[in-house]
JSON list of C-alpha atoms in Angstrom, two decimals:
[
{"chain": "A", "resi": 1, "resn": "UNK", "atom": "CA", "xyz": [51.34, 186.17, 45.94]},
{"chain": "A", "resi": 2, "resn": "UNK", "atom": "CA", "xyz": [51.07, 182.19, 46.73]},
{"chain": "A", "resi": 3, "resn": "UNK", "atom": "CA", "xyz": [50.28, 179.54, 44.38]},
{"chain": "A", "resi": 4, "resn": "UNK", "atom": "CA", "xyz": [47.60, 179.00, 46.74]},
{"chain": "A", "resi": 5, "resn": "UNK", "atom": "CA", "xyz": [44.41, 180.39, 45.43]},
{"chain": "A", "resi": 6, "resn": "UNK", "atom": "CA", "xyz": [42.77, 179.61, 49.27]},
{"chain": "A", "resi": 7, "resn": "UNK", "atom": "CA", "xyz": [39.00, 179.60, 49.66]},
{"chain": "A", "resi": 8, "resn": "UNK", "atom": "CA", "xyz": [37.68, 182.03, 46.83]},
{"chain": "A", "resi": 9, "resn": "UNK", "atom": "CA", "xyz": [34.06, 181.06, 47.96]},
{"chain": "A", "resi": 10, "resn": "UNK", "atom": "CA", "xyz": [34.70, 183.00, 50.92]},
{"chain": "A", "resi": 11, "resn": "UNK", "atom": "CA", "xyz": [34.80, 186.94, 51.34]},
{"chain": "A", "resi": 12, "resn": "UNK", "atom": "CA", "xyz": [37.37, 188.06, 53.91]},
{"chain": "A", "resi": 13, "resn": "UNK", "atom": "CA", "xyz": [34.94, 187.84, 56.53]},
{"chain": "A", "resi": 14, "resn": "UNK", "atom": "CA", "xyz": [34.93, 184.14, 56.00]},
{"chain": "A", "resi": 15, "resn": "UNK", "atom": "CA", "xyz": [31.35, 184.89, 54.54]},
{"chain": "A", "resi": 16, "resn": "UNK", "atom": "CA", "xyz": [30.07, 182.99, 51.48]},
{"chain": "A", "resi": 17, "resn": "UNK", "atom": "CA", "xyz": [30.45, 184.27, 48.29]},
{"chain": "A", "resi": 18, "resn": "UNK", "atom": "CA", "xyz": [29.82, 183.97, 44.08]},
{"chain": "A", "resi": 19, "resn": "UNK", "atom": "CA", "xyz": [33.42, 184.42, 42.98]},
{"chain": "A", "resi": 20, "resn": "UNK", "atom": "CA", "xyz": [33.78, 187.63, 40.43]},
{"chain": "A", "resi": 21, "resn": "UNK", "atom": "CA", "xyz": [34.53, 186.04, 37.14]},
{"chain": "A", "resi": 22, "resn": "UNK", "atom": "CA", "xyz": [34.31, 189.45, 35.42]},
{"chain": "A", "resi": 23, "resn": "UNK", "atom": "CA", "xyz": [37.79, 190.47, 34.57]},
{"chain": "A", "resi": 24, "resn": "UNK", "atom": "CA", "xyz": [38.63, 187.11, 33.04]},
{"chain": "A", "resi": 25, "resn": "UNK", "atom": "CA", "xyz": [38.78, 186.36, 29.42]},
{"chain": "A", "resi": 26, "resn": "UNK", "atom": "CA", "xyz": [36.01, 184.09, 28.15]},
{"chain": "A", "resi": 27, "resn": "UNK", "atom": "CA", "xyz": [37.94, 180.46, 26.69]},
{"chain": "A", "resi": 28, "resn": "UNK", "atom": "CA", "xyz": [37.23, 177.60, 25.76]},
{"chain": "A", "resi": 29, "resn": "UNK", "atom": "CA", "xyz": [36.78, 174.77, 28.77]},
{"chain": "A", "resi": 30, "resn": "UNK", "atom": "CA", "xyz": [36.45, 171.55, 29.09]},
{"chain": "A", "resi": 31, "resn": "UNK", "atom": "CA", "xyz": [36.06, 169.08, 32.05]},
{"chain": "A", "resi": 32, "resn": "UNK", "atom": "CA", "xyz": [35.87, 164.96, 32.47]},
{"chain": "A", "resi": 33, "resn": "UNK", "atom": "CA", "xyz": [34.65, 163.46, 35.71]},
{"chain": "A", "resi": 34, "resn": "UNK", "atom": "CA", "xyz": [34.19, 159.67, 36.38]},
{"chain": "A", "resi": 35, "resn": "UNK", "atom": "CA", "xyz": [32.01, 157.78, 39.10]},
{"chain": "A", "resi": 36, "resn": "UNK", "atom": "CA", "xyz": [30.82, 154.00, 39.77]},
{"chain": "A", "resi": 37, "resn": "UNK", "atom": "CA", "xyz": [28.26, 152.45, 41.59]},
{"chain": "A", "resi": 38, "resn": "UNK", "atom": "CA", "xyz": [28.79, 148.36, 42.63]},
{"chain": "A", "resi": 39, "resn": "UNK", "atom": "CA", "xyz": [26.21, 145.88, 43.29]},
{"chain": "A", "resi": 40, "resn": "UNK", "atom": "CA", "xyz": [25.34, 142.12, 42.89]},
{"chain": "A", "resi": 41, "resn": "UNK", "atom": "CA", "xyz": [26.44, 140.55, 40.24]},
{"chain": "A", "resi": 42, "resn": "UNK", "atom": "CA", "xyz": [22.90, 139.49, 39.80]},
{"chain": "A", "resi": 43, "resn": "UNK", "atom": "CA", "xyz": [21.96, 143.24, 39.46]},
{"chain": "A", "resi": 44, "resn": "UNK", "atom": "CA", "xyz": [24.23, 143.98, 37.27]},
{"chain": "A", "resi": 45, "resn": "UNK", "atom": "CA", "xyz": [23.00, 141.24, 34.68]},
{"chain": "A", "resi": 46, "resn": "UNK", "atom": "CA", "xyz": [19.20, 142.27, 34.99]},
{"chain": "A", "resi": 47, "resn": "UNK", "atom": "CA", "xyz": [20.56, 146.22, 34.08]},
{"chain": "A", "resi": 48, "resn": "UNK", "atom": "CA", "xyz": [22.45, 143.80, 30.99]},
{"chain": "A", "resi": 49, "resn": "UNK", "atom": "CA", "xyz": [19.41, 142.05, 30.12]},
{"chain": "A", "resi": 50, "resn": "UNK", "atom": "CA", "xyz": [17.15, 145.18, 30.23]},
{"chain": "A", "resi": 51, "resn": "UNK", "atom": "CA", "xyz": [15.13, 142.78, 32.89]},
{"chain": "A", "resi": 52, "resn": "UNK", "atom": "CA", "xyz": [14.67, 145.52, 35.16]},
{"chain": "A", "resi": 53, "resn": "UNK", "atom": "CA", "xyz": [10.44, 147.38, 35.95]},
{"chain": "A", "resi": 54, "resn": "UNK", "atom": "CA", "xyz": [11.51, 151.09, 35.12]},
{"chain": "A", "resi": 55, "resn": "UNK", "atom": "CA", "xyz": [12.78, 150.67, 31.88]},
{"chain": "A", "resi": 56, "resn": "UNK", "atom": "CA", "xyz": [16.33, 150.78, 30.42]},
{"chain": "A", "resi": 57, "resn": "UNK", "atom": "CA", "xyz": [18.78, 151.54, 33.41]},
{"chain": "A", "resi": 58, "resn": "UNK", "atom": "CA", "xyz": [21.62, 153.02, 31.40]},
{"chain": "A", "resi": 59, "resn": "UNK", "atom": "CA", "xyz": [20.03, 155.01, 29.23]},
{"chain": "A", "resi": 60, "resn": "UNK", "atom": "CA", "xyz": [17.94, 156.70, 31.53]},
{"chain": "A", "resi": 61, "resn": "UNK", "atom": "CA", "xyz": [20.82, 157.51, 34.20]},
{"chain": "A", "resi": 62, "resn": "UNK", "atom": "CA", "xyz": [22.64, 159.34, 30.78]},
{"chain": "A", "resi": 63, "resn": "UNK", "atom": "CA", "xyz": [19.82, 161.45, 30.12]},
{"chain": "A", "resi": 64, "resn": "UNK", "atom": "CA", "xyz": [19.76, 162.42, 34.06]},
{"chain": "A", "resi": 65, "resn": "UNK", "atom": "CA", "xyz": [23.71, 162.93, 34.00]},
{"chain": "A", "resi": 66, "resn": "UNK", "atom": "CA", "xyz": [23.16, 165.43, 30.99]},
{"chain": "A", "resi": 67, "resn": "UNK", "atom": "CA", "xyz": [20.30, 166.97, 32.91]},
{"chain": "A", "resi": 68, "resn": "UNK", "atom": "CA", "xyz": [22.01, 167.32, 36.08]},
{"chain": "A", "resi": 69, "resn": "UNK", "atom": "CA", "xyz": [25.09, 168.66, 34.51]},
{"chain": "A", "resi": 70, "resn": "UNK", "atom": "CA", "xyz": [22.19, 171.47, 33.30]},
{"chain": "A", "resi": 71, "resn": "UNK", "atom": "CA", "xyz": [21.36, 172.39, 36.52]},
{"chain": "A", "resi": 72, "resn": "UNK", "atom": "CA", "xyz": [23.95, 171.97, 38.29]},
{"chain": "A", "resi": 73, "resn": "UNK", "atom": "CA", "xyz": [23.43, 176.06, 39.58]},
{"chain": "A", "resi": 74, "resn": "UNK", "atom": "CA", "xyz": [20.12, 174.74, 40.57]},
{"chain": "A", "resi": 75, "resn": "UNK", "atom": "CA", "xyz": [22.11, 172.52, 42.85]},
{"chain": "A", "resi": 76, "resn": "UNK", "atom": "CA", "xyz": [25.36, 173.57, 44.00]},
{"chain": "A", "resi": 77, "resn": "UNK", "atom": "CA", "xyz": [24.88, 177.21, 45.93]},
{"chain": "A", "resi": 78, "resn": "UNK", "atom": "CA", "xyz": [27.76, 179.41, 44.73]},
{"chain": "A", "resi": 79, "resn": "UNK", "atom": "CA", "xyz": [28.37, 177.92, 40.66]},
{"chain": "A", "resi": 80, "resn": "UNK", "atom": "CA", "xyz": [27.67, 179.88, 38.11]},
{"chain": "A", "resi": 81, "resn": "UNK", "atom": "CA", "xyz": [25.39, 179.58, 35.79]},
{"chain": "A", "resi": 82, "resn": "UNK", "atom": "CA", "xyz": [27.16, 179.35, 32.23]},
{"chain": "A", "resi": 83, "resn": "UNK", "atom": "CA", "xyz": [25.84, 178.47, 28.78]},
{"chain": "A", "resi": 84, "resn": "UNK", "atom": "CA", "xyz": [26.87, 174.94, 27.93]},
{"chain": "A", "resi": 85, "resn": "UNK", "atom": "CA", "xyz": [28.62, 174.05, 24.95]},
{"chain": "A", "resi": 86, "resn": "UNK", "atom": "CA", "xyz": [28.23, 169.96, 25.27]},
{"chain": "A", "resi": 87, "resn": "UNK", "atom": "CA", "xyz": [27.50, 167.53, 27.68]},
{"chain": "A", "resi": 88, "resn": "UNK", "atom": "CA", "xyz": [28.62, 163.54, 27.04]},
{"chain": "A", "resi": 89, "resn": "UNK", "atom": "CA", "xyz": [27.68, 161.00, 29.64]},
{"chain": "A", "resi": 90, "resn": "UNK", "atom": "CA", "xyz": [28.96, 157.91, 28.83]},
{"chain": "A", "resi": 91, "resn": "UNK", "atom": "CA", "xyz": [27.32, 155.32, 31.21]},
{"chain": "A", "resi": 92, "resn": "UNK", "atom": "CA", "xyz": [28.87, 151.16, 30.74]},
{"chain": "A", "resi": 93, "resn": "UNK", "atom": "CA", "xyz": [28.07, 148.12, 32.68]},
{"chain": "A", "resi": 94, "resn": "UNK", "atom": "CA", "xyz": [31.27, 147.00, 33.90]},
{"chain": "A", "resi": 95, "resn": "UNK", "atom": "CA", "xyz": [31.51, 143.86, 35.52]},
{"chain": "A", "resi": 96, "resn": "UNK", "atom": "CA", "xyz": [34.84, 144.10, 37.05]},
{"chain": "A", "resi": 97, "resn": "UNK", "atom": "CA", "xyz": [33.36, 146.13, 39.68]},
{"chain": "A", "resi": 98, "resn": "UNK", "atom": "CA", "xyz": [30.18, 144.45, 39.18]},
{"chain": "A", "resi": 99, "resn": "UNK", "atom": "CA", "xyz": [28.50, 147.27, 38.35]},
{"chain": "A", "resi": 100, "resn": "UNK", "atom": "CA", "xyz": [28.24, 150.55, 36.21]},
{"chain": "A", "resi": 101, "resn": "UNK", "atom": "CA", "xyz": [30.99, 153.45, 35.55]},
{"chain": "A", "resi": 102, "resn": "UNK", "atom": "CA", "xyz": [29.85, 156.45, 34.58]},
{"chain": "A", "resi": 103, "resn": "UNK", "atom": "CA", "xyz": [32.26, 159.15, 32.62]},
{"chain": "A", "resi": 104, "resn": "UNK", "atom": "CA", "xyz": [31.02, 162.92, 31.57]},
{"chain": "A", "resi": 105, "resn": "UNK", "atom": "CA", "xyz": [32.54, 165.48, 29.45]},
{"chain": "A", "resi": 106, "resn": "UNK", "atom": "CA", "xyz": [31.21, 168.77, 29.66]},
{"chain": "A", "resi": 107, "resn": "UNK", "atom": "CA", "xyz": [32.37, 171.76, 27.60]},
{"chain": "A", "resi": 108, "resn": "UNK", "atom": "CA", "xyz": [31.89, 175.87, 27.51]},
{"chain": "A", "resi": 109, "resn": "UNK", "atom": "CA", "xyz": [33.31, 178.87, 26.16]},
{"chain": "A", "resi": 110, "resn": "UNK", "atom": "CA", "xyz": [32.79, 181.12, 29.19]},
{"chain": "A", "resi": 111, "resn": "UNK", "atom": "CA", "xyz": [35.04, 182.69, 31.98]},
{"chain": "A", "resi": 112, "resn": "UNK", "atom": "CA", "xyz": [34.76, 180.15, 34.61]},
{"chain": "A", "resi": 113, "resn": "UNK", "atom": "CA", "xyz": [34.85, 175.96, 34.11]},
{"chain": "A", "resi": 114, "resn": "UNK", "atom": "CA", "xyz": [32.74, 173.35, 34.08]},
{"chain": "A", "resi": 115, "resn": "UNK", "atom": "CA", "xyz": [34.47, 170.67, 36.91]},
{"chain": "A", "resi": 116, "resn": "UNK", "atom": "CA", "xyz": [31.34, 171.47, 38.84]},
{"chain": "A", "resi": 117, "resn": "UNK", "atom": "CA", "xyz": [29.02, 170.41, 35.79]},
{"chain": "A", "resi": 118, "resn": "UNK", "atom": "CA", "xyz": [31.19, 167.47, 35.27]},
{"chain": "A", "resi": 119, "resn": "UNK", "atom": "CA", "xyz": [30.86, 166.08, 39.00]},
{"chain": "A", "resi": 120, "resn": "UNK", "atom": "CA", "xyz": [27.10, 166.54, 38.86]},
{"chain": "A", "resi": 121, "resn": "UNK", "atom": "CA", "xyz": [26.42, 165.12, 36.15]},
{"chain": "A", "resi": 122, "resn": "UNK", "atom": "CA", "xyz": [28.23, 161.77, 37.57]},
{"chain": "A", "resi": 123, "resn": "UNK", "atom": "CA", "xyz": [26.65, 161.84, 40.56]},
{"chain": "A", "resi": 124, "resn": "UNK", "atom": "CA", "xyz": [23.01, 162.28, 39.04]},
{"chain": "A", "resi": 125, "resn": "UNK", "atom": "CA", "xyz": [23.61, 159.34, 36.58]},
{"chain": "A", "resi": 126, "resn": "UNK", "atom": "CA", "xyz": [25.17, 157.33, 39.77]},
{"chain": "A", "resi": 127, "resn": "UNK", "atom": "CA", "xyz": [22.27, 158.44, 41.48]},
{"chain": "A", "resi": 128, "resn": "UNK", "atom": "CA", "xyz": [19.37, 156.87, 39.02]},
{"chain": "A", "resi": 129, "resn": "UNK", "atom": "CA", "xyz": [20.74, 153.31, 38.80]},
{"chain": "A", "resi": 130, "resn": "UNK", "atom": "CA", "xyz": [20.58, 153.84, 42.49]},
{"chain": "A", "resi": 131, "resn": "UNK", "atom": "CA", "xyz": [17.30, 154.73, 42.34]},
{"chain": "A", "resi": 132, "resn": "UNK", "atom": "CA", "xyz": [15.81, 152.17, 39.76]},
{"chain": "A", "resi": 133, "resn": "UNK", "atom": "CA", "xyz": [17.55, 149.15, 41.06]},
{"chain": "A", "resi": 134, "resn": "UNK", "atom": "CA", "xyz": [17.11, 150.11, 45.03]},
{"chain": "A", "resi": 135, "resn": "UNK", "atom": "CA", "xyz": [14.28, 147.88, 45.20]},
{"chain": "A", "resi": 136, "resn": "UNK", "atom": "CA", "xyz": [16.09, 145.01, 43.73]},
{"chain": "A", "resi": 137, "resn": "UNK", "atom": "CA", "xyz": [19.77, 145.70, 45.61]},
{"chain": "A", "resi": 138, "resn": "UNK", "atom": "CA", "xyz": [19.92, 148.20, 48.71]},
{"chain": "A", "resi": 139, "resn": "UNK", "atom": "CA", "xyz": [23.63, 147.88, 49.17]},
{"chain": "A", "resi": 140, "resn": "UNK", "atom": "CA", "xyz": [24.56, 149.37, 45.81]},
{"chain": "A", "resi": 141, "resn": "UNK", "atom": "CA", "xyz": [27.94, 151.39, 46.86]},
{"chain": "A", "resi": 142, "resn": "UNK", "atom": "CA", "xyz": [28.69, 154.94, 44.61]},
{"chain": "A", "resi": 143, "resn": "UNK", "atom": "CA", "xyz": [32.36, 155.33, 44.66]},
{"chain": "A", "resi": 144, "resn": "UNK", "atom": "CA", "xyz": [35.48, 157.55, 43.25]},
{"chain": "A", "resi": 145, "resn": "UNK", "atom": "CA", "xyz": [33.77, 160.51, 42.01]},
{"chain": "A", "resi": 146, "resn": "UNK", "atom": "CA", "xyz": [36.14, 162.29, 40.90]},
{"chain": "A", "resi": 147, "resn": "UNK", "atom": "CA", "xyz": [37.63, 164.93, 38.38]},
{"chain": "A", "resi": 148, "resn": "UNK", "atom": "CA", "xyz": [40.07, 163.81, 35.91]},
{"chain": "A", "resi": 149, "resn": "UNK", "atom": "CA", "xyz": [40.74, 166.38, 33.67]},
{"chain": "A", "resi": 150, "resn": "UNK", "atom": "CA", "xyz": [40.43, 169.79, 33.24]},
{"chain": "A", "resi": 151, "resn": "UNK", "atom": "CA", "xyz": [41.58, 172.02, 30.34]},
{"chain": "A", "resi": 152, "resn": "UNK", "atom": "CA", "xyz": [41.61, 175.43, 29.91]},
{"chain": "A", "resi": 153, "resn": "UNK", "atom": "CA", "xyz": [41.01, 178.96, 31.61]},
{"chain": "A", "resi": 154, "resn": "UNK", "atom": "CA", "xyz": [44.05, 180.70, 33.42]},
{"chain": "A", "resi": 155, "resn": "UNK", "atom": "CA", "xyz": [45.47, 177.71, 35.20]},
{"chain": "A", "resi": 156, "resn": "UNK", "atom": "CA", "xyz": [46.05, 175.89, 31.98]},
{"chain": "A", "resi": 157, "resn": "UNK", "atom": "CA", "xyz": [45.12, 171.90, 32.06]},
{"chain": "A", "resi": 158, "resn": "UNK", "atom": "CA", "xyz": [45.16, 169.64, 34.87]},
{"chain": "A", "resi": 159, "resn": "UNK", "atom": "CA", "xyz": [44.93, 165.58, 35.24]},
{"chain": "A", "resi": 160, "resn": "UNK", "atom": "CA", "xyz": [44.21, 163.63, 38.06]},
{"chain": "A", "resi": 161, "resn": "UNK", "atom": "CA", "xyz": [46.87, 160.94, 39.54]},
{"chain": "A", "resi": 162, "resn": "UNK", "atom": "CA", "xyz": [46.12, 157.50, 39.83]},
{"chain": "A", "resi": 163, "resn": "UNK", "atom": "CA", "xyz": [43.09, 156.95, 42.05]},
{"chain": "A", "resi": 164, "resn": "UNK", "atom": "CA", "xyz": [44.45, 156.48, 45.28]}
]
């Protein structure tokens, strides 16, 4: 057999499918995406500031990261849907970029991860500073959304490489 674990969404017709998790032993999982979104500098300090119509900026895109990461088999056709042990969304202003980074850990004891959980919840926190500053900066920019760690399940942990 090949290291290469191919397309397991897909049925040997090339069909999609919901991979069978059924013979594999429940564990303990964990998974750590990261995302950012840039914009003005002048953006950025009104998100700072809390000088922005919709109400606080950060805390708001947390609470949609943990929500997303919820539903993420609402969202994402072939994921399971898994009980959730914890969801962390840390969102920061950073001004480096300028802008906001956005790192989640999601956990689960079940027989499949939570990368997928991970990602979305990212990209739904990246996606509501988008959303309440659009009016204010149109050319906001979501960038490197990516895994960076997974742990646990049969294929042991994995870490990212230096973003490319």
């Amino acid at each position: 057999m090949s290291d290469d674990p191919g397309f397991t969404h897909l049925d040997e017709t090339g069909g999609p499918r919901m991979v069978d998790v059924g013979g594999k032993a429940v564990t303990r999982r964990i998974a750590v995406a990261e995302g950012t979104i840039r914009m003005s500098a002048e953006t950025l300090g009104a998100i700072v500031a809390g000088d922005t119509p919709k109400g606080n900026v950060l805390v708001i895109a947390q609470l949609a990261g943990i929500m997303g990461a919820k539903r993420t088999p609402d969202l994402i056709p072939l994921c399971h849907s898994i009980p959730l042990s914890s969801v962390e969304v840390d969102v920061k202003a950073d001004e480096s970029l300028p802008g906001v980074r956005v790192t989640a850990t999601v956990g689960v004891e079940a027989k499949t991860g939570v990368e997928m959980e991970a990602l979305t919840a990212v990209s739904c926190a990246l996606l509501t500073v988008y959303d309440m500053c659009k009016a204010r900066d149109r050319g906001m920019v979501l960038d490197g959304v990516r895994l960076l760690r997974k742990e646990g399940g049969r294929s042991g942990t994995w870490e990212a490489g230096p973003e490319g």
